[in-house]
Amino acid sequence: MLFLLVLISLWLVNAIGGEPILGEVKVLVIPLSFHDKPAPTTNTLVGLTFSRMLSEYIKEVSYGLASVRLKVSNWVNLTAPWSVYQQYVYDREVLFKLLNETIRMSGEDIIAYRVIIVVHTGPCEDPVCATGGSENVGGLGFISYGVLPYQSPKSYYVKALLKALGLPDQRAAGAWTPTGTPRDPSKPPHPLSYEKVAISWLSYGEQVKTLKRGELALLNLNRLSSQSGTRAVVLPVSPDLSVWVEYRYLTGEDSGIPGNAILAYVVANPASRAEILSTLWVGDRFINRALGLAIKVLSADPLSSSLLISHGLADVSITSLSYEGDAMPSGQVKVIVDVANVGDAPSPPIKLNVKLNGVTVAVIEGMGLEPASSRKFTAHVTLQPGENTVEAEAITEFDADTSNNNSVLKISTPKYLVITSYTTVSERVDVGAVTKVSLKVVRDSDRLPAVGAVLSFAGKRYVVDETGVATIDVGSNQVGVIEVRPTLVSYYGVTDLRFETEPRIIFDIVELYRADGPRRVDVGSSVELLLYLRYAFDKKPFEGQVGIGNTTVDVVRGVASYKAYRMDVGKFVLTISSVIDSLYGLTKVVQPHLELVWDEVVVELSSEKTYYNVGETARITWKAYYAYDGERLEGDVTLSHHSPSMKSPTKLTVAVLKVEDKRYGLTKFRVEPLTIYWDRVTITLLAPVNRAEVGSKLEIALAAVYELDGTPFDGSYQLSGSPQCTEVGDLRIAVNQIVPGKRGITEFKSNELVVRCDIIDKSLRFEGFTFGFAKAILTMKYRSDNSPVEGKVMINGKLSEGGPGTYFVEEPFYGFLYDMQSIVKVNGFETFEVMGSFIHMGNSLAYAGIVGTASLTAVKVVKSKKKKTLEEEVFMEEEPPETLSDGAIAQEKPSYNR
């Protein structure tokens, strides 16, 4: 306790910032005027005014412990106008400037004074114009100062001095403190008690009592202006918060307060400013549940008041209200009231009121309860017939919560029996089963078991046992609810049986009502069926497991997923063999007949024929049916080709790309691919030569094959034109028609064979102007186009030189008549011989001196095969030697002989 008092005392001193103010307080008063606000009076009069304002005030509020000793300096006159300094209450720099200049110009030794008060001539009526403090002022050091206008009311002087002594502004405390906002500026009241403690005008103990947490105290509190006795009570709430209570009375310096009152205020650290919580008078109560305290003013007179203060709040509550005895009409029972204090402070004395049916039957008074303690109060009451209402109310002076101070108890004598509850092995049972339903039977009056009561249900009787339970057998062969409502046969003359609950049992069965998924699926596919199960009674989704074959399937919120698989065409019948019901334990199930068929589509493809002519359009047809039952497909078949037409010989396999099953959605199909062909006959005409001799018959070779695979054509054909060369010119032969073979192909292509029928025109020339040397020249051209003839030419048994068209042989010859024999072989023509005789002019001149004569012998052409001489025109010429004269040459005339 002592430590707490010391702690609070130190805290207040530090928070307010002042030292003990005891004995004589030396105050230096410096009158101050400005250039535009001259001094209105002498400094002596200023000192008298100051003394009048403060001397008696300090003497009373400090209980004579402190007094003011003044010294008034001469007037300090600043050359600057008032406007330069009038912002001192808002601007610290201006304030410090005013203090510095004033104190320095005064010439006073400020160290000898505890407080420096500057009284200036500036006009200012706002209470903030009176200010002060204790702080380090630049250039002056740490000083306690006050500044106020000379023409100020008493409250301004008091405020300036108290602030200079370290007391803070108390605006939240209003007119109850001199540094706040007094109602009458000429009547500043006492400082608050906690401020007086801080400056040692009051001390803890007899003058200021501390009430610790959890204490309930009855105190006499003198008025704050009293010179003796207890003048304040402090209630520490936390290290940073405390509540102070003091008695203020309209007398002396407190004559300016708002009224006579017990003042309760809260002081918060570190702000150190007070805030009024409540003002109380006789009979008033102040309860603050947030702070946990209560104050009641019991009495008051001009000198003192009597208070009941609780630091912490009791919480009186009725924890239970019960009775003992048999509740029968006109019978007496003992009512027991349990009262507890669940608060954190002792309670004032407790009074308990007990009423029966609204009439007070007992008033019990007792001492208060310590925190966390309880007490039983008892009273005897005589019950009336029917329902009896017992009310109990606990009353105490301070209560944190009054909502728990009342309790009501109903006591009734029995009029009827009540079935209050029932239990079953399960909420639902299988249809056809028999289950047990246990009914709880009590009396309506006291809810005690109706032991021995006899009930009747479905022709059977059941007795309520000592626990108040009757167990009844119930069964049904149909889905539905069986209401278990027995009748009361006997119970001490009571015949009325009522129900607070509706005992019932549901007879139910699990049903498979839907299966989502295909009924017919592709062979080889894994099928997932969504099975929907519910309870037949209320269609609620089934929860549990079902057995299908050897597989256990979980059912969650009425849905199960079952997978099945089959590689061949066939049928599976889905049957639920068992049920595990996680909600109700049902074991029976009903289901529709469900079949699942694995199937595939069989597709048969066909075409009008196997082979088509190139460019011809094939017509493809199909037939499709289900493999399982042979029924015709409801849907469509997509082929790789529907009406193909090929422009060239092609082998084409028609396949099924997709089957669209509109009935079952099958996609798997089986098909034998259909292969068809497009073909054409290719005929190639060949002749051994490109030119043939007029009059000859061509030997034509013909090759005919199917173009698709090169197989020989097995049909027949017809040529256009004759292979006989009858005249000079082109002979054209082609196939203009074919007769189809086994493939039925009539489309063909054939080349056109073009052979030139022609005659070879021949000419011989002999050069014999050089002695001992002869040169025979054979020239051949086709008559049709004068193109040179290429062939094999033997002249006089020698292979000729030159060609094509001109062939010659040079050989030594010393005779007179030169014979030339040429054997000519040309493709397409019969071998022929060209013979001629020529006079060798060079040798003749050498031997006979013949000049200017030439001789041409007969020339004949002989066909080698037929050995006949053909009458052909052969041009023969002989050139004169280079040494002949022009006249001799001019006399030479060529001649033609056949």
PDB file of C-alpha atoms in Angstrom, residues 606-609 612 617-621 642-644:
ATOM      1  CA  SER A 606     -21.245 -53.216-102.595  1.00  0.00           C
ATOM      2  CA  SER A 607     -20.808 -51.799-106.103  1.00  0.00           C
ATOM      3  CA  GLU A 608     -22.503 -52.451-109.465  1.00  0.00           C
ATOM      4  CA  LYS A 609     -19.295 -53.870-110.877  1.00  0.00           C
ATOM      5  CA  TYR A 612     -15.032 -49.209-114.443  1.00  0.00           C
ATOM      6  CA  THR A 617     -18.619 -42.782-111.963  1.00  0.00           C
ATOM      7  CA  ALA A 618     -18.941 -45.733-109.618  1.00  0.00           C
ATOM      8  CA  ARG A 619     -22.016 -46.092-107.441  1.00  0.00           C
ATOM      9  CA  ILE A 620     -21.269 -47.411-103.960  1.00  0.00           C
ATOM     10  CA  THR A 621     -24.030 -48.747-101.736  1.00  0.00           C
ATOM     11  CA  HIS A 642     -19.366 -42.322-102.261  1.00  0.00           C
ATOM     12  CA  SER A 643     -19.494 -41.767-106.030  1.00  0.00           C
ATOM     13  CA  PRO A 644     -15.883 -41.858-107.123  1.00  0.00           C
TER      14      PRO A 644
END
